[in-house]
Short mmCIF file of C-alpha atoms and ligand atoms in Angstrom, two decimals:
data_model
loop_
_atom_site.label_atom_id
_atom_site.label_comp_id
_atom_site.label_asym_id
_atom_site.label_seq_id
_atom_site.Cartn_x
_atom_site.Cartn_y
_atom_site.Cartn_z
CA UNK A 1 -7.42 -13.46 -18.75
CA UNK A 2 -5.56 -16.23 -17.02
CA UNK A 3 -5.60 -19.85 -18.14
CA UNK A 4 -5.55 -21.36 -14.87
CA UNK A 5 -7.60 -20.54 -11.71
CA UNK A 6 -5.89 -18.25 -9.22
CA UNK A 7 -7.22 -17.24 -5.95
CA UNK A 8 -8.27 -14.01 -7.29
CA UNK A 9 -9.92 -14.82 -10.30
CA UNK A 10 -12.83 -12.65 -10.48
CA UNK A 11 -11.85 -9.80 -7.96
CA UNK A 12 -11.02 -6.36 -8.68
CA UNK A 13 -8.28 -4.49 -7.08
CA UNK A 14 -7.19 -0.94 -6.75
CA UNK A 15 -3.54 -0.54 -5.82
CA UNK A 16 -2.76 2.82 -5.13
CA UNK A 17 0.89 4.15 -6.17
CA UNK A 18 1.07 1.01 -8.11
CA UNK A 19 4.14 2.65 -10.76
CA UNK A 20 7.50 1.45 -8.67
CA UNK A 21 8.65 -0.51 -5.75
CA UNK A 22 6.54 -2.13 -3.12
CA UNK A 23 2.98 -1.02 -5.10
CA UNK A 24 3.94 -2.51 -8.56
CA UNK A 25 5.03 -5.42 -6.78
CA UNK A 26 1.67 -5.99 -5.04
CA UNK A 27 -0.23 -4.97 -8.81
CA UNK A 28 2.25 -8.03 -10.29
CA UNK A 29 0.99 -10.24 -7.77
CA UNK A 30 -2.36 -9.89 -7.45
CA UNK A 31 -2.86 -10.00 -11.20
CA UNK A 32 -0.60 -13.06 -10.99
CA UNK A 33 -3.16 -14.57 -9.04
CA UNK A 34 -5.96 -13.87 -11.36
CA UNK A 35 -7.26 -10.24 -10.00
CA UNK A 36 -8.09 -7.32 -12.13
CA UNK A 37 -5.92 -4.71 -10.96
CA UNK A 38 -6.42 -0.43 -11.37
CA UNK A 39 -3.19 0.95 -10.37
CA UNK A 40 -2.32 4.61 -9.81
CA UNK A 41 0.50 6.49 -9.89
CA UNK A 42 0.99 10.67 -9.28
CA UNK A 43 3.74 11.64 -11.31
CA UNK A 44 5.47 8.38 -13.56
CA UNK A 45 3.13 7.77 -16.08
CA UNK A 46 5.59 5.72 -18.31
CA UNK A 47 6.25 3.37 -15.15
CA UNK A 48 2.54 2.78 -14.07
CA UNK A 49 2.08 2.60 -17.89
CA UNK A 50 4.93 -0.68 -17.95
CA UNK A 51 3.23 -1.98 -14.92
CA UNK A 52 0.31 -2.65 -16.63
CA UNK A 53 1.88 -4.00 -19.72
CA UNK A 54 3.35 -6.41 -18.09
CA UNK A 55 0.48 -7.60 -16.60
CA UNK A 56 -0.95 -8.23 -19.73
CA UNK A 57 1.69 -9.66 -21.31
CA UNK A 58 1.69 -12.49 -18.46
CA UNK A 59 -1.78 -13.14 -19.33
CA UNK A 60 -3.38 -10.49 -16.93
CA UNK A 61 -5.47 -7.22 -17.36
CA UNK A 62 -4.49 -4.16 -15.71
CA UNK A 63 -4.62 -0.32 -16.24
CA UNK A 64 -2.76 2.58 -14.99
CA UNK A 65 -4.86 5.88 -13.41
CA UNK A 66 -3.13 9.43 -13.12
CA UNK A 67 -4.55 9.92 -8.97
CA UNK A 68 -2.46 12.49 -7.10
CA UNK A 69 -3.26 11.01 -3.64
CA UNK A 70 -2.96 14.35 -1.89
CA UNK A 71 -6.24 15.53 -4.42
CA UNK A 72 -9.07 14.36 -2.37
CA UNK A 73 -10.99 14.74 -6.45
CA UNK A 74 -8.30 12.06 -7.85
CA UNK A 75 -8.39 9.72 -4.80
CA UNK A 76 -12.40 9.50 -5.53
CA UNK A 77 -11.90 9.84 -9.10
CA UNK A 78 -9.54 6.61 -9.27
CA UNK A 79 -11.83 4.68 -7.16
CA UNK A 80 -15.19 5.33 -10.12
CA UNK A 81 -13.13 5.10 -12.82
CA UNK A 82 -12.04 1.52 -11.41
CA UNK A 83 -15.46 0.80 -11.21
CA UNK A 84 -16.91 2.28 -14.31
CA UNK A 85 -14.16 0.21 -16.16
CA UNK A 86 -14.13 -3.10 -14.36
CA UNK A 87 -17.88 -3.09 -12.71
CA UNK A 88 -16.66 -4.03 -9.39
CA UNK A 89 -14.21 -2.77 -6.70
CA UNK A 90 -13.24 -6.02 -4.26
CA UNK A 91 -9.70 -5.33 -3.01
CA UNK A 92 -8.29 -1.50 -2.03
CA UNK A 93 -4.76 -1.42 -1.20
CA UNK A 94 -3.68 1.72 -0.11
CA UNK A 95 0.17 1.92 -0.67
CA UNK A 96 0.83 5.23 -2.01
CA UNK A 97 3.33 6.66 0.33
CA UNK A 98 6.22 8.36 1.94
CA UNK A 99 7.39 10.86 3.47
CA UNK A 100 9.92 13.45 4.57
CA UNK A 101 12.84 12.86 7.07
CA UNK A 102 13.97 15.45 9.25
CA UNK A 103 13.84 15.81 13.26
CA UNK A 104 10.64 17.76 13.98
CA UNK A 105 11.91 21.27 14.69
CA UNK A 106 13.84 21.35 11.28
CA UNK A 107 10.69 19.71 8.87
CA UNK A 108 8.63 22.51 7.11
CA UNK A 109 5.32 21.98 8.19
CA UNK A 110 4.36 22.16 4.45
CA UNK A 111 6.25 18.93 4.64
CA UNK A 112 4.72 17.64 7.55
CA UNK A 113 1.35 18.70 5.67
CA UNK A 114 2.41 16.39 2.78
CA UNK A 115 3.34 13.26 4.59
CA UNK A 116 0.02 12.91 6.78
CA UNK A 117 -1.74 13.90 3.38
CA UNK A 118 -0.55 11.05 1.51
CA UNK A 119 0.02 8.64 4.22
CA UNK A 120 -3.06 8.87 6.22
CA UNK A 121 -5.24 11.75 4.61
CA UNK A 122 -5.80 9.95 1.01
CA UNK A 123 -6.28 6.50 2.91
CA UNK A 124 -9.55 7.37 4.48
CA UNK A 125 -10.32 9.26 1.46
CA UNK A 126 -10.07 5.95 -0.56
CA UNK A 127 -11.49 3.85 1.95
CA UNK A 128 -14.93 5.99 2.09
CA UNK A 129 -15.04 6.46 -1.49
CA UNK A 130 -14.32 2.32 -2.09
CA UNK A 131 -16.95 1.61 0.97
CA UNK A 132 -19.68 2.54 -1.63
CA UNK A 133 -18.81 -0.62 -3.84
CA UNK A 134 -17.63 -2.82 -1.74
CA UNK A 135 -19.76 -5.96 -0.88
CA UNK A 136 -19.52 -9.45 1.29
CA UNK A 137 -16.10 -10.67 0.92
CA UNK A 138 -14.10 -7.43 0.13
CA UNK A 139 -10.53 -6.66 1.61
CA UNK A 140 -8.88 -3.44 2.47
CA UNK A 141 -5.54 -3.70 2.82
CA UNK A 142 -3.19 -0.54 4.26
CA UNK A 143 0.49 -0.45 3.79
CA UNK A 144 1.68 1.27 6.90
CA UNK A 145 5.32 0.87 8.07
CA UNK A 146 7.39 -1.06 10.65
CA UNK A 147 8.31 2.56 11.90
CA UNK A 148 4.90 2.38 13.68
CA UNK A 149 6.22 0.01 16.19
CA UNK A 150 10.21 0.65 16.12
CA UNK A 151 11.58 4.14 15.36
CA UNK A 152 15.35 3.18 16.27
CA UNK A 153 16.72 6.54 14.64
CA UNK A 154 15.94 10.44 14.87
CA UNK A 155 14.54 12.04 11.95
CA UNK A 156 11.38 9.50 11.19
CA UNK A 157 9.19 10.73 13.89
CA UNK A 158 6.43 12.51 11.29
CA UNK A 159 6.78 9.34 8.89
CA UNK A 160 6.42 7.23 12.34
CA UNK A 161 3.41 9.14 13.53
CA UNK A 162 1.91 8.64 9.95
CA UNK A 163 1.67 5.12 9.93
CA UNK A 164 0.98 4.68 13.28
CA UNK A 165 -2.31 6.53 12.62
CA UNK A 166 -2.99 3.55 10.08
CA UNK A 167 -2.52 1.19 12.41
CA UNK A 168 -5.24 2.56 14.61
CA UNK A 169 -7.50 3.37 11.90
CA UNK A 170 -7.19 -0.77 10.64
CA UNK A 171 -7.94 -1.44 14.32
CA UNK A 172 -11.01 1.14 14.64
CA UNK A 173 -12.63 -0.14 10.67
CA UNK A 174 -11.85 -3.99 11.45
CA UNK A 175 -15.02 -3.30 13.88
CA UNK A 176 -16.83 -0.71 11.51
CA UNK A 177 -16.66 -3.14 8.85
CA UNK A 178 -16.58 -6.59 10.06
CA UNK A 179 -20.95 -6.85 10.07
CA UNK A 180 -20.62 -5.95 6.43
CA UNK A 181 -18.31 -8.99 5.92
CA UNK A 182 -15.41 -6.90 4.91
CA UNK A 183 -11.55 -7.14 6.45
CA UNK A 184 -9.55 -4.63 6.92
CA UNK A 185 -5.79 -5.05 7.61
CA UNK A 186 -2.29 -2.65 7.74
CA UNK A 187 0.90 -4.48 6.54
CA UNK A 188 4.38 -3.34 8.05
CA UNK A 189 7.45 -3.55 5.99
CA UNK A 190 10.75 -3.04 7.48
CA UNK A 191 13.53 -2.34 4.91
CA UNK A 192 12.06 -2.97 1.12
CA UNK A 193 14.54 -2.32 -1.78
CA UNK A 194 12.76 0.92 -3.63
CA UNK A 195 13.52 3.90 -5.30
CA UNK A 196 12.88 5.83 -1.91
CA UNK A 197 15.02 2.98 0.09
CA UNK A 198 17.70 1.88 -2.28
CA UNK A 199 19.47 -1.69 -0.68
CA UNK A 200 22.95 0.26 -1.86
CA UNK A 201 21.97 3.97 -0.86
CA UNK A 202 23.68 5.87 2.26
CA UNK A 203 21.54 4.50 5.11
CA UNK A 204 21.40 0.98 3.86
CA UNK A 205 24.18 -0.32 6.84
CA UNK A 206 22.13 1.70 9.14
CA UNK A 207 19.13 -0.09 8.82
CA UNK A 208 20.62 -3.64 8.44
CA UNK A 209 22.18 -2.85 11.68
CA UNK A 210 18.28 -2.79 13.57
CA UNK A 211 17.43 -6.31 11.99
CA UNK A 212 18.10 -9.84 12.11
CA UNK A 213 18.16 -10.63 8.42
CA UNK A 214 21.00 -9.69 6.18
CA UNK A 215 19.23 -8.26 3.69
CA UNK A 216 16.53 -5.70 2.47
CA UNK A 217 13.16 -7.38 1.46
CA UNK A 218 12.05 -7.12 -2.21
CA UNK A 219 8.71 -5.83 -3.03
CA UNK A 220 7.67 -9.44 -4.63
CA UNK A 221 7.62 -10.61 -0.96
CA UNK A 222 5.58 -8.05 0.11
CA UNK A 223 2.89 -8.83 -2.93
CA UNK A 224 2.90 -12.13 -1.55
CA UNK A 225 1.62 -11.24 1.97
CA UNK A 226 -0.90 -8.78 0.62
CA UNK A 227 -2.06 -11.73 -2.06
CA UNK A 228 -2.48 -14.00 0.70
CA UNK A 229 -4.25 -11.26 2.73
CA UNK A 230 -6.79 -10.27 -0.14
CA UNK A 231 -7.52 -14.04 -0.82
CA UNK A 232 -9.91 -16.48 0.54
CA UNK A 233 -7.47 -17.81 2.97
CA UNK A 234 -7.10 -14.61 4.69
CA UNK A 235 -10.90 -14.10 5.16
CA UNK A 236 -10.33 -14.82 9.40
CA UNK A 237 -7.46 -11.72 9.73
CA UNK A 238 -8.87 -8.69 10.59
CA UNK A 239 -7.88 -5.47 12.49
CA UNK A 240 -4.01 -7.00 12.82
CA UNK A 241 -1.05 -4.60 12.11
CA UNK A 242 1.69 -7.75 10.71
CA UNK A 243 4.87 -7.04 10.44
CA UNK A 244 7.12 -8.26 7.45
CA UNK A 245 10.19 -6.68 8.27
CA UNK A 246 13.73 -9.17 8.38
CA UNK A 247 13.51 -8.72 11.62
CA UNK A 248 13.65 -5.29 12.81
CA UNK A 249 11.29 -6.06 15.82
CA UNK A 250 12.66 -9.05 16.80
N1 LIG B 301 10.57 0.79 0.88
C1 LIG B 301 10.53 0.61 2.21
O1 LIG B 301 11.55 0.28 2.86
C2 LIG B 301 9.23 0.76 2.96
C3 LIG B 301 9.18 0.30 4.27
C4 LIG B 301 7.99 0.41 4.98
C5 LIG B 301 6.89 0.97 4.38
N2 LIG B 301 6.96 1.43 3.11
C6 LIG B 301 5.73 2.00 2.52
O2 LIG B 301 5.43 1.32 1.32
C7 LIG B 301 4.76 2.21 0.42
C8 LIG B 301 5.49 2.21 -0.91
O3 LIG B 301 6.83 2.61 -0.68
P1 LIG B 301 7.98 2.38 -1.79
O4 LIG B 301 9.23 2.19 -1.05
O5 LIG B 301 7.54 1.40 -2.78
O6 LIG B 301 8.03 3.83 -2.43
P2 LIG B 301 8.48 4.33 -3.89
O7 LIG B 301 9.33 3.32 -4.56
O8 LIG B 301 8.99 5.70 -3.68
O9 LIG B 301 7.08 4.38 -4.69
C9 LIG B 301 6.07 5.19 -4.17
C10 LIG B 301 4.81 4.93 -4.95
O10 LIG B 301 3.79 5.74 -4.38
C11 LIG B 301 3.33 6.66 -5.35
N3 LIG B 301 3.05 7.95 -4.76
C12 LIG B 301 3.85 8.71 -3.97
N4 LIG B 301 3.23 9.87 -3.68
C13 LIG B 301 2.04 9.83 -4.32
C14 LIG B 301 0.95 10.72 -4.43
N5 LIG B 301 0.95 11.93 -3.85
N6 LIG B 301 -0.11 10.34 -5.18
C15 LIG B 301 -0.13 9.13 -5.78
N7 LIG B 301 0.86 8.25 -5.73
C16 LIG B 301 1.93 8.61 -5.00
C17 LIG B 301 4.43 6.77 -6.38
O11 LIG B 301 3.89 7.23 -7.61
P3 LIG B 301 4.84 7.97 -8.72
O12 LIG B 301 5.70 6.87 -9.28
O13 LIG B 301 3.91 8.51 -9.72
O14 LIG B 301 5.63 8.98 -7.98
C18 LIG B 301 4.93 5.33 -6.40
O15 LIG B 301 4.09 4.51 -7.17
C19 LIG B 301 4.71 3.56 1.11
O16 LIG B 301 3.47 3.71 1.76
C20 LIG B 301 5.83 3.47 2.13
O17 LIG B 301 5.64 4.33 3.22
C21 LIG B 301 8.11 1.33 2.37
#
């Protein structure tokens, strides 16, 4: 438990794909600011398992959930177990993601399959399943992808058309949800240093080159907009689609 009051003492969140990169990042922070967090991961159990150690060791409580998102069962399954454990669900983040890259004609469409599984598939699995708990107050909070708005290269059209379907669906619940006093919002990253978007890896100059900072972001940053998002200050944002992204739209 932490000493001082956060913003998010109290609250219970569910981060989905909360082992690595922009997820653990968001778990880090929203314990940091006094939240409860579940976090799931698919395949690196050792990684979620450090992500919640070093929650607690900062003071905070966490635990890790094995939740395939492409298993409608585990998606469902993560969301009780969060409850069962913690007695509350306030806060879903649904950041489990990513995708294949290929131009259309040459993706498999098991591939194609797998990205709109994971990217849009297991978010309105989550989202129905967390509905059930949820109460006055809650926050849903999608991590789509700048790609919805700018696709400046060939070869992210499925990943593109992914996200951009949860940027319609935050639009669509932000009216389905708002009478039950609940937000709903989709964050946009541009470039994030990750395992699946390494700041030194092969396409790095590539992207720079489509934005106005220098630099990748780092996955703290992102935690910060999705703390400020879950908090009390972000109770009058709703429905948006806001992009965090160096740049890469401007
Ligand atoms: N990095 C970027 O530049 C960037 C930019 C825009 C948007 N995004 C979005 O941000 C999110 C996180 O990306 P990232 O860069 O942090 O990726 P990452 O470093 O590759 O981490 C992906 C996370 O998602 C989990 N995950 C992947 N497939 C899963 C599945 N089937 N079931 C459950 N968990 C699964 C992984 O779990 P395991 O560790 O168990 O595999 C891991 O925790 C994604 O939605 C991505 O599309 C990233």
């Amino acid at each position: 438990m932490n000493e001082t009051v956060g913003p998010l003492d109290g609250k219970v969140a569910l981060v989905t794909g909360g082992s690595r990169g922009i997820g653990a990042g968001i778990a880090k922070r929203l314990a940091a600011d006094g939240a409860t967090v579940a976090l799931t991961y698919a395949s690196s159990k050792d990684q979620a398992e450090q992500v919640a150690a070093d929650i607690a060791a900062a003071g905070g409580t966490a635990f890790a959930i094995h939740a395939d998102s492409t298993v409608e069962a585990d998606v469902i399954g993560s969301v009780t177990e969060t409850v069962s454990q913690f007695g509350r669900l306030d806060i879903l983040v649904n950041n489990a993601g990513g995708g294949s890259f290929a131009r259309i004609d040459e993706m498999p469409m098991a591939d194609i399959d797998r990205t709109l599984a994971v990217n849009v598939r297991a978010v309105i699995v989550a989202i129905r399943e967390s509905l059930k708990h949820m109460g006055e107050g809650s926050r849903i909070i999608n991590i789509g992808s700048i790609n919805a708005e700018r696709v400046p290269f060939p070869g992210i059209s499925i990943y593109a058309a992914s996200k951009g379907a949860i940027a319609g669906l935050t639009k669509g619940l932000a009216r389905e949800l708002a009478p039950k006093g609940i937000t709903i919002n989709n964050v946009q990253p541009g470039p994030v240093n990750t395992d699946s978007n390494s700041a030194d890896g092969p396409a790095a100059p590539l992207m720079l080159s489509a934005m106005a900072l220098d630099r990748f972001g780092d996955a703290s940053e992102i935690g910060a907009f999705v703390s400020f998002l879950a908090g009390p200050d972000g109770g009058f944002v709703t429905g948006a689609s806001l992009n965090i992204d160096g740049g890469y739209t401007s």
